[in-house]
Amino acid sequence: MANEPAVALHEAGHTGAHAHPGYGEVRHHFESYAQQKDASTIGMWVFLLTELMFFGGMFMAYFVYRQWYPDAFASASLKTNLWLGAFNTTVLICSSLTMAMAVHSASTGKRLLLVGFLIATLVLGSAFLGVKAYEYHDKWVHHEIPGEHYECEGCVDAGHTSLFFALYFGMTGLHASHMIIGAFILLVLIWQSYKGKFSAKWYTPIELFGLYWHFVDIVWIFLFPLLYLIDRSGKGGIH
Amino acid sequence: MSASHHNAASHDNHEEHHVVPVSVYLGVFFALIALTWVTAWISTIDLGPLNIYVALSIAIFKASLVVLFFMHVKYGTRLTKLIVGCGLFWLILLLFIVMMDIWTRSWMGVPGR
Amino acid sequence: MITATATKKETKNYLNAESGLKSWLLTQDHKRIAILYLIAVTAFFIVGGLMAVLIRLELATPAGDLLDSNTYNKVFTMHGVVMIFFFLIPSIPAILGNFLLPLMIGAKDLAFPRINLLSWYVYMLGGCFGVFVLITGGVDTGWTFYTPFSTTYSNGYVVMTAMAAFINGFSSILTGLNFIVTVHRMRAPGLTWFRLPLFVWAHYATSVIMILGTPVIAVTLFLLMLERGLHIGFFDPAYGGDPVLFQHLFWFYSHPAVYIMILPSMGVISEVVSTFCSKKPFGYTFIAFSSVAIAVFGFLVWGHHLYVSSQSAYAGMVFSILSYIVAIPSAIKIFNWAATMFKGSVRLETPMLYALGFMGLFTVGGLTGLFLAAMGLDVHLTDTYFVVAHFHYVMVGGAIMGYMAGIHFWWPKMTGRMYPEVWSKVAAGLTFIGFNLTFFPQFILGYMGMPRRYHVYPPEFQVFNVLSSAGASILGLGYLIPGIYLIWSLKYGKLAGPNPWGATGLEWQTASPPPTENFEITPVVTTEAYEYTPQILAMIDSSPTQTTKEVTHVG
């Protein structure tokens, strides 16, 4: 931090909002486009930092209870559908690729490709949510939602399995809500891209949304092994 | 118009954005897919206590790929790297310090724990 | 637009640039948003203060004659929730930080003005939930919401209150995010990190805590709401859950939150002490880095709130040692301020009086914190009035004293007006006396074993409780008087001029009140911070009492 060069983006004589051709609007309190873009990018990263800690609290709870009740977690985890989980992981990774390609298309100024990749991302994201909804429904049918009617048929240490499902729903629910918010933002971005709002010189919203989308993907990359892949061999607890 | 594919050295230049070649994206993508199915497959083999460590190592590796390439941190500024580092440090802090309590609670041999 | 040019040569500033309610509620100017925060935060301070009045009235006698136990539980809970989440945490950052950060670094605004406005609306939304709870019947869990009481047994509106704190957390995240980006990317040319005013360093460190800590309390309250509202067990022992895990997650934020309250105050004190001694702060780098060190070490000590829970005693020992370590950077600051004052010509203007109060009271608060950090002693003192006295010495004696110092120091900048000198000094004195009379007896009570959070107590404790209640009324007067003369000064106060105190920061080089764009020309910084030039020193010397009338334009 100490060695970082001081901001020297000072351009004299700029007051009020002003537009550079192709750069979108530079808001009045910034000296230059570069400063504005830099600020937005740092802002997004700092936001993702808060998101990391937000999910971090739940991961904390997960690790504590898994440490205490390995058998309950192992047997409750077998109730999740490995194939659907792996399929959904694949879908989400595909959507991350299309999002990365969308950013790439934006940076090379290919408008139609950008729109196409954003739509692909939206479709894949919705597919993920669809599968997730199916899984939730399945849990509902089998009374595996913690609460008064909760039961865990054939589970080892069944008294403690509700903690697993509480965390399962808490974590995947929080993750899904981030996906849903992302899908709505995607709709807006698709519309704006189609209208030609972005150019190779200015596509900051696409880039920042890409960061958000990849972050949500990373959360799932951890949720998949932690929730679906405990002791699939079925030969005992983790300890 | 578009930035050159070869200016990987221009880290300090904020104006010129680094464009990652498509081949890198595709490489990362296939690695992620492959690792997803590898980790699913390994989970069906009984490795005893090692299962969780293998699963988490693969997840960490996958996440690193996403962060470095899809999120461009490999080509990003030092500040971006600092922010990512801070995030990891504080997350580990939270996890490790609470686990420190959890791991040592039974040492006293007080009933109820 | 108003015809401001007609009679007086009234210059355009951020206050009269636009008029009408809409121009305030939709403003993106950081200075106006700071004023919005000032009004809202003051309102919550009054609400929290009224709760304190009820508490002290009830405790004036040993019997429960004013409030029954249930009501008393609700009153002290609301006092804590309102004062911590809605007053202390936003007080200095959202008001003074918002107003001053761009001015101090020579920027036109914070990096994200719209997010800044959004943070105020989020704060107000959280406040609405809080007020709703207050009106409809309150909550009795204490501000800490400990499970399983809060999730299973409490009769109050736990979900609503948790929601209020949850929403308010996002407001503070947005503020912190804005500050971090602003300090990184909006500094004026030539303003390197080590030329930044210490106020900015303190706010940077505060923002780091807001960013990293607040999300954890958010998710904790989220789990709490799920458990209370939908009966999904996360912490409930009936399902094998661990209530201590809730305490861990809660204090992971809430201990650093103490530093969210105190660090900005320390930033204020650094500015005030330097200005009224006309000296560069002794050990600038040490003060700057101690802020960052407090932010980092502050995250490592939360377990000292859990000594008497079932937390492992071994973890407790580690937390105890780490808690001692965090005292070091705090002490560095106190010593450096004292060294700055050493052999300086100290001007005892009102902000300086508050700053001196801060230094004394925070030292007491900090040192008694070390008593509590010692695991063995804490077993005796946990949940007694000793703890209450300790954290009031830090939060009221520290944070609020700093807040009052800051408000008095920058009031001329914010409004362009001076407040009456005599009254403000009287108020500062009353606050100091009233505060000590209120809370010092509580140390003794706590040491004698009086537990907190009860509305009745054995008669032998009455002497100290009466002293405390008497002190509280003096303290209340000490807060009431500034409220009156500050409002009075808006219309009748003397014009302040750009730099009434002979201070050095960039914020004093623009008009008071500043124009909307802060500086007519973007300043270029060529010197270190706190460079007391001969002109400034001459200005202070020539008119020690009349500084307010001199309109000296520095730079």
JSON list of N, CA and C in Angstrom, two decimals, chain B residues 14 77 79 82 86-87 89-90 93-94 97-98 100-102 104-105 107-108 113, chain C residues 184-185 212 242 244-245 248 252 296 299-300 302 310-315 318-319:
[
{"chain": "B", "resi": 14, "resn": "HIS", "atom": "N", "xyz": [-3.83, 1.43, -16.80]},
{"chain": "B", "resi": 14, "resn": "HIS", "atom": "CA", "xyz": [-5.25, 1.26, -16.56]},
{"chain": "B", "resi": 14, "resn": "HIS", "atom": "C", "xyz": [-6.07, 1.54, -17.81]},
{"chain": "B", "resi": 77, "resn": "THR", "atom": "N", "xyz": [-4.46, -5.30, -11.10]},
{"chain": "B", "resi": 77, "resn": "THR", "atom": "CA", "xyz": [-3.52, -4.43, -10.40]},
{"chain": "B", "resi": 77, "resn": "THR", "atom": "C", "xyz": [-3.14, -5.06, -9.05]},
{"chain": "B", "resi": 79, "resn": "LEU", "atom": "N", "xyz": [-3.54, -3.69, -6.27]},
{"chain": "B", "resi": 79, "resn": "LEU", "atom": "CA", "xyz": [-4.61, -3.40, -5.31]},
{"chain": "B", "resi": 79, "resn": "LEU", "atom": "C", "xyz": [-5.66, -4.51, -5.35]},
{"chain": "B", "resi": 82, "resn": "LEU", "atom": "N", "xyz": [-4.39, -7.36, -3.55]},
{"chain": "B", "resi": 82, "resn": "LEU", "atom": "CA", "xyz": [-4.41, -7.08, -2.11]},
{"chain": "B", "resi": 82, "resn": "LEU", "atom": "C", "xyz": [-5.80, -7.31, -1.54]},
{"chain": "B", "resi": 86, "resn": "CYS", "atom": "N", "xyz": [-6.76, -9.95, 1.26]},
{"chain": "B", "resi": 86, "resn": "CYS", "atom": "CA", "xyz": [-7.42, -9.55, 2.51]},
{"chain": "B", "resi": 86, "resn": "CYS", "atom": "C", "xyz": [-8.64, -10.42, 2.77]},
{"chain": "B", "resi": 87, "resn": "GLY", "atom": "N", "xyz": [-9.44, -10.63, 1.74]},
{"chain": "B", "resi": 87, "resn": "GLY", "atom": "CA", "xyz": [-10.65, -11.43, 1.89]},
{"chain": "B", "resi": 87, "resn": "GLY", "atom": "C", "xyz": [-10.30, -12.82, 2.39]},
{"chain": "B", "resi": 89, "resn": "PHE", "atom": "N", "xyz": [-7.57, -13.81, 3.89]},
{"chain": "B", "resi": 89, "resn": "PHE", "atom": "CA", "xyz": [-6.98, -13.75, 5.23]},
{"chain": "B", "resi": 89, "resn": "PHE", "atom": "C", "xyz": [-8.06, -13.67, 6.29]},
{"chain": "B", "resi": 90, "resn": "TRP", "atom": "N", "xyz": [-9.04, -12.78, 6.09]},
{"chain": "B", "resi": 90, "resn": "TRP", "atom": "CA", "xyz": [-10.06, -12.60, 7.12]},
{"chain": "B", "resi": 90, "resn": "TRP", "atom": "C", "xyz": [-10.99, -13.81, 7.20]},
{"chain": "B", "resi": 93, "resn": "LEU", "atom": "N", "xyz": [-9.14, -16.31, 9.13]},
{"chain": "B", "resi": 93, "resn": "LEU", "atom": "CA", "xyz": [-9.14, -15.84, 10.51]},
{"chain": "B", "resi": 93, "resn": "LEU", "atom": "C", "xyz": [-10.42, -16.28, 11.22]},
{"chain": "B", "resi": 94, "resn": "LEU", "atom": "N", "xyz": [-11.56, -15.99, 10.58]},
{"chain": "B", "resi": 94, "resn": "LEU", "atom": "CA", "xyz": [-12.85, -16.35, 11.17]},
{"chain": "B", "resi": 94, "resn": "LEU", "atom": "C", "xyz": [-12.93, -17.85, 11.39]},
{"chain": "B", "resi": 97, "resn": "ILE", "atom": "N", "xyz": [-10.04, -19.23, 14.00]},
{"chain": "B", "resi": 97, "resn": "ILE", "atom": "CA", "xyz": [-10.13, -18.87, 15.42]},
{"chain": "B", "resi": 97, "resn": "ILE", "atom": "C", "xyz": [-11.32, -19.54, 16.08]},
{"chain": "B", "resi": 98, "resn": "VAL", "atom": "N", "xyz": [-12.45, -19.65, 15.34]},
{"chain": "B", "resi": 98, "resn": "VAL", "atom": "CA", "xyz": [-13.59, -20.33, 15.96]},
{"chain": "B", "resi": 98, "resn": "VAL", "atom": "C", "xyz": [-13.27, -21.81, 16.12]},
{"chain": "B", "resi": 100, "resn": "MET", "atom": "N", "xyz": [-10.49, -23.06, 16.63]},
{"chain": "B", "resi": 100, "resn": "MET", "atom": "CA", "xyz": [-9.56, -23.17, 17.76]},
{"chain": "B", "resi": 100, "resn": "MET", "atom": "C", "xyz": [-10.33, -23.45, 19.05]},
{"chain": "B", "resi": 101, "resn": "ASP", "atom": "N", "xyz": [-11.46, -22.75, 19.20]},
{"chain": "B", "resi": 101, "resn": "ASP", "atom": "CA", "xyz": [-12.32, -23.00, 20.36]},
{"chain": "B", "resi": 101, "resn": "ASP", "atom": "C", "xyz": [-12.92, -24.40, 20.29]},
{"chain": "B", "resi": 102, "resn": "ILE", "atom": "N", "xyz": [-13.47, -24.73, 19.11]},
{"chain": "B", "resi": 102, "resn": "ILE", "atom": "CA", "xyz": [-14.17, -26.01, 18.97]},
{"chain": "B", "resi": 102, "resn": "ILE", "atom": "C", "xyz": [-13.22, -27.19, 19.24]},
{"chain": "B", "resi": 104, "resn": "THR", "atom": "N", "xyz": [-10.55, -27.33, 21.07]},
{"chain": "B", "resi": 104, "resn": "THR", "atom": "CA", "xyz": [-9.95, -27.47, 22.40]},
{"chain": "B", "resi": 104, "resn": "THR", "atom": "C", "xyz": [-10.98, -27.54, 23.51]},
{"chain": "B", "resi": 105, "resn": "ARG", "atom": "N", "xyz": [-12.27, -27.51, 23.19]},
{"chain": "B", "resi": 105, "resn": "ARG", "atom": "CA", "xyz": [-13.27, -27.49, 24.25]},
{"chain": "B", "resi": 105, "resn": "ARG", "atom": "C", "xyz": [-13.24, -28.74, 25.11]},
{"chain": "B", "resi": 107, "resn": "TRP", "atom": "N", "xyz": [-10.80, -30.59, 25.92]},
{"chain": "B", "resi": 107, "resn": "TRP", "atom": "CA", "xyz": [-9.54, -30.85, 26.63]},
{"chain": "B", "resi": 107, "resn": "TRP", "atom": "C", "xyz": [-9.68, -30.80, 28.13]},
{"chain": "B", "resi": 108, "resn": "MET", "atom": "N", "xyz": [-10.60, -29.93, 28.60]},
{"chain": "B", "resi": 108, "resn": "MET", "atom": "CA", "xyz": [-10.74, -29.78, 30.04]},
{"chain": "B", "resi": 108, "resn": "MET", "atom": "C", "xyz": [-11.46, -30.96, 30.65]},
{"chain": "B", "resi": 113, "resn": "ARG", "atom": "N", "xyz": [-19.82, -31.61, 27.30]},
{"chain": "B", "resi": 113, "resn": "ARG", "atom": "CA", "xyz": [-19.20, -31.18, 26.06]},
{"chain": "B", "resi": 113, "resn": "ARG", "atom": "C", "xyz": [-18.58, -32.38, 25.37]},
{"chain": "C", "resi": 184, "resn": "HIS", "atom": "N", "xyz": [-8.62, 5.52, -1.93]},
{"chain": "C", "resi": 184, "resn": "HIS", "atom": "CA", "xyz": [-7.68, 4.95, -2.90]},
{"chain": "C", "resi": 184, "resn": "HIS", "atom": "C", "xyz": [-7.60, 5.74, -4.19]},
{"chain": "C", "resi": 185, "resn": "ARG", "atom": "N", "xyz": [-8.72, 6.26, -4.66]},
{"chain": "C", "resi": 185, "resn": "ARG", "atom": "CA", "xyz": [-8.72, 6.75, -6.02]},
{"chain": "C", "resi": 185, "resn": "ARG", "atom": "C", "xyz": [-9.08, 8.23, -6.20]},
{"chain": "C", "resi": 212, "resn": "LEU", "atom": "N", "xyz": [-15.40, -5.77, 6.48]},
{"chain": "C", "resi": 212, "resn": "LEU", "atom": "CA", "xyz": [-15.11, -7.17, 6.77]},
{"chain": "C", "resi": 212, "resn": "LEU", "atom": "C", "xyz": [-15.94, -7.72, 7.92]},
{"chain": "C", "resi": 242, "resn": "ASP", "atom": "N", "xyz": [-25.30, -24.99, 18.66]},
{"chain": "C", "resi": 242, "resn": "ASP", "atom": "CA", "xyz": [-24.41, -24.44, 19.69]},
{"chain": "C", "resi": 242, "resn": "ASP", "atom": "C", "xyz": [-24.68, -22.95, 19.88]},
{"chain": "C", "resi": 244, "resn": "VAL", "atom": "N", "xyz": [-23.16, -21.00, 21.68]},
{"chain": "C", "resi": 244, "resn": "VAL", "atom": "CA", "xyz": [-21.89, -20.28, 21.74]},
{"chain": "C", "resi": 244, "resn": "VAL", "atom": "C", "xyz": [-21.41, -19.92, 20.34]},
{"chain": "C", "resi": 245, "resn": "LEU", "atom": "N", "xyz": [-21.79, -20.73, 19.35]},
{"chain": "C", "resi": 245, "resn": "LEU", "atom": "CA", "xyz": [-21.44, -20.38, 17.97]},
{"chain": "C", "resi": 245, "resn": "LEU", "atom": "C", "xyz": [-22.09, -19.05, 17.60]},
{"chain": "C", "resi": 248, "resn": "HIS", "atom": "N", "xyz": [-19.98, -16.43, 19.03]},
{"chain": "C", "resi": 248, "resn": "HIS", "atom": "CA", "xyz": [-18.77, -16.24, 18.23]},
{"chain": "C", "resi": 248, "resn": "HIS", "atom": "C", "xyz": [-19.05, -15.34, 17.03]},
{"chain": "C", "resi": 252, "resn": "PHE", "atom": "N", "xyz": [-17.74, -11.59, 16.46]},
{"chain": "C", "resi": 252, "resn": "PHE", "atom": "CA", "xyz": [-16.76, -11.38, 15.39]},
{"chain": "C", "resi": 252, "resn": "PHE", "atom": "C", "xyz": [-16.97, -10.01, 14.76]},
{"chain": "C", "resi": 296, "resn": "VAL", "atom": "N", "xyz": [-6.91, -4.32, 12.55]},
{"chain": "C", "resi": 296, "resn": "VAL", "atom": "CA", "xyz": [-6.56, -5.73, 12.33]},
{"chain": "C", "resi": 296, "resn": "VAL", "atom": "C", "xyz": [-6.66, -6.50, 13.65]},
{"chain": "C", "resi": 299, "resn": "PHE", "atom": "N", "xyz": [-9.93, -7.64, 15.31]},
{"chain": "C", "resi": 299, "resn": "PHE", "atom": "CA", "xyz": [-10.64, -8.83, 14.84]},
{"chain": "C", "resi": 299, "resn": "PHE", "atom": "C", "xyz": [-10.21, -10.10, 15.57]},
{"chain": "C", "resi": 300, "resn": "LEU", "atom": "N", "xyz": [-9.18, -10.00, 16.40]},
{"chain": "C", "resi": 300, "resn": "LEU", "atom": "CA", "xyz": [-8.62, -11.22, 16.97]},
{"chain": "C", "resi": 300, "resn": "LEU", "atom": "C", "xyz": [-9.00, -11.43, 18.43]},
{"chain": "C", "resi": 302, "resn": "TRP", "atom": "N", "xyz": [-12.33, -11.19, 19.97]},
{"chain": "C", "resi": 302, "resn": "TRP", "atom": "CA", "xyz": [-13.74, -11.19, 20.35]},
{"chain": "C", "resi": 302, "resn": "TRP", "atom": "C", "xyz": [-14.05, -12.20, 21.45]},
{"chain": "C", "resi": 310, "resn": "SER", "atom": "N", "xyz": [-19.44, -21.57, 27.39]},
{"chain": "C", "resi": 310, "resn": "SER", "atom": "CA", "xyz": [-18.72, -22.85, 27.37]},
{"chain": "C", "resi": 310, "resn": "SER", "atom": "C", "xyz": [-17.57, -22.82, 26.37]},
{"chain": "C", "resi": 311, "resn": "GLN", "atom": "N", "xyz": [-17.12, -21.63, 26.00]},
{"chain": "C", "resi": 311, "resn": "GLN", "atom": "CA", "xyz": [-15.93, -21.55, 25.17]},
{"chain": "C", "resi": 311, "resn": "GLN", "atom": "C", "xyz": [-14.75, -22.23, 25.87]},
{"chain": "C", "resi": 312, "resn": "SER", "atom": "N", "xyz": [-13.92, -22.87, 25.07]},
{"chain": "C", "resi": 312, "resn": "SER", "atom": "CA", "xyz": [-12.76, -23.57, 25.63]},
{"chain": "C", "resi": 312, "resn": "SER", "atom": "C", "xyz": [-11.89, -22.60, 26.41]},
{"chain": "C", "resi": 313, "resn": "ALA", "atom": "N", "xyz": [-11.42, -23.05, 27.57]},
{"chain": "C", "resi": 313, "resn": "ALA", "atom": "CA", "xyz": [-10.57, -22.18, 28.39]},
{"chain": "C", "resi": 313, "resn": "ALA", "atom": "C", "xyz": [-9.26, -21.90, 27.69]},
{"chain": "C", "resi": 314, "resn": "TYR", "atom": "N", "xyz": [-8.83, -22.83, 26.83]},
{"chain": "C", "resi": 314, "resn": "TYR", "atom": "CA", "xyz": [-7.56, -22.63, 26.12]},
{"chain": "C", "resi": 314, "resn": "TYR", "atom": "C", "xyz": [-7.70, -21.52, 25.08]},
{"chain": "C", "resi": 315, "resn": "ALA", "atom": "N", "xyz": [-8.84, -21.56, 24.37]},
{"chain": "C", "resi": 315, "resn": "ALA", "atom": "CA", "xyz": [-9.12, -20.46, 23.44]},
{"chain": "C", "resi": 315, "resn": "ALA", "atom": "C", "xyz": [-9.20, -19.15, 24.22]},
{"chain": "C", "resi": 318, "resn": "VAL", "atom": "N", "xyz": [-5.82, -17.62, 24.81]},
{"chain": "C", "resi": 318, "resn": "VAL", "atom": "CA", "xyz": [-5.29, -16.96, 23.62]},
{"chain": "C", "resi": 318, "resn": "VAL", "atom": "C", "xyz": [-5.97, -15.61, 23.42]},
{"chain": "C", "resi": 319, "resn": "PHE", "atom": "N", "xyz": [-7.30, -15.61, 23.58]},
{"chain": "C", "resi": 319, "resn": "PHE", "atom": "CA", "xyz": [-8.03, -14.35, 23.42]},
{"chain": "C", "resi": 319, "resn": "PHE", "atom": "C", "xyz": [-7.59, -13.33, 24.45]}
]
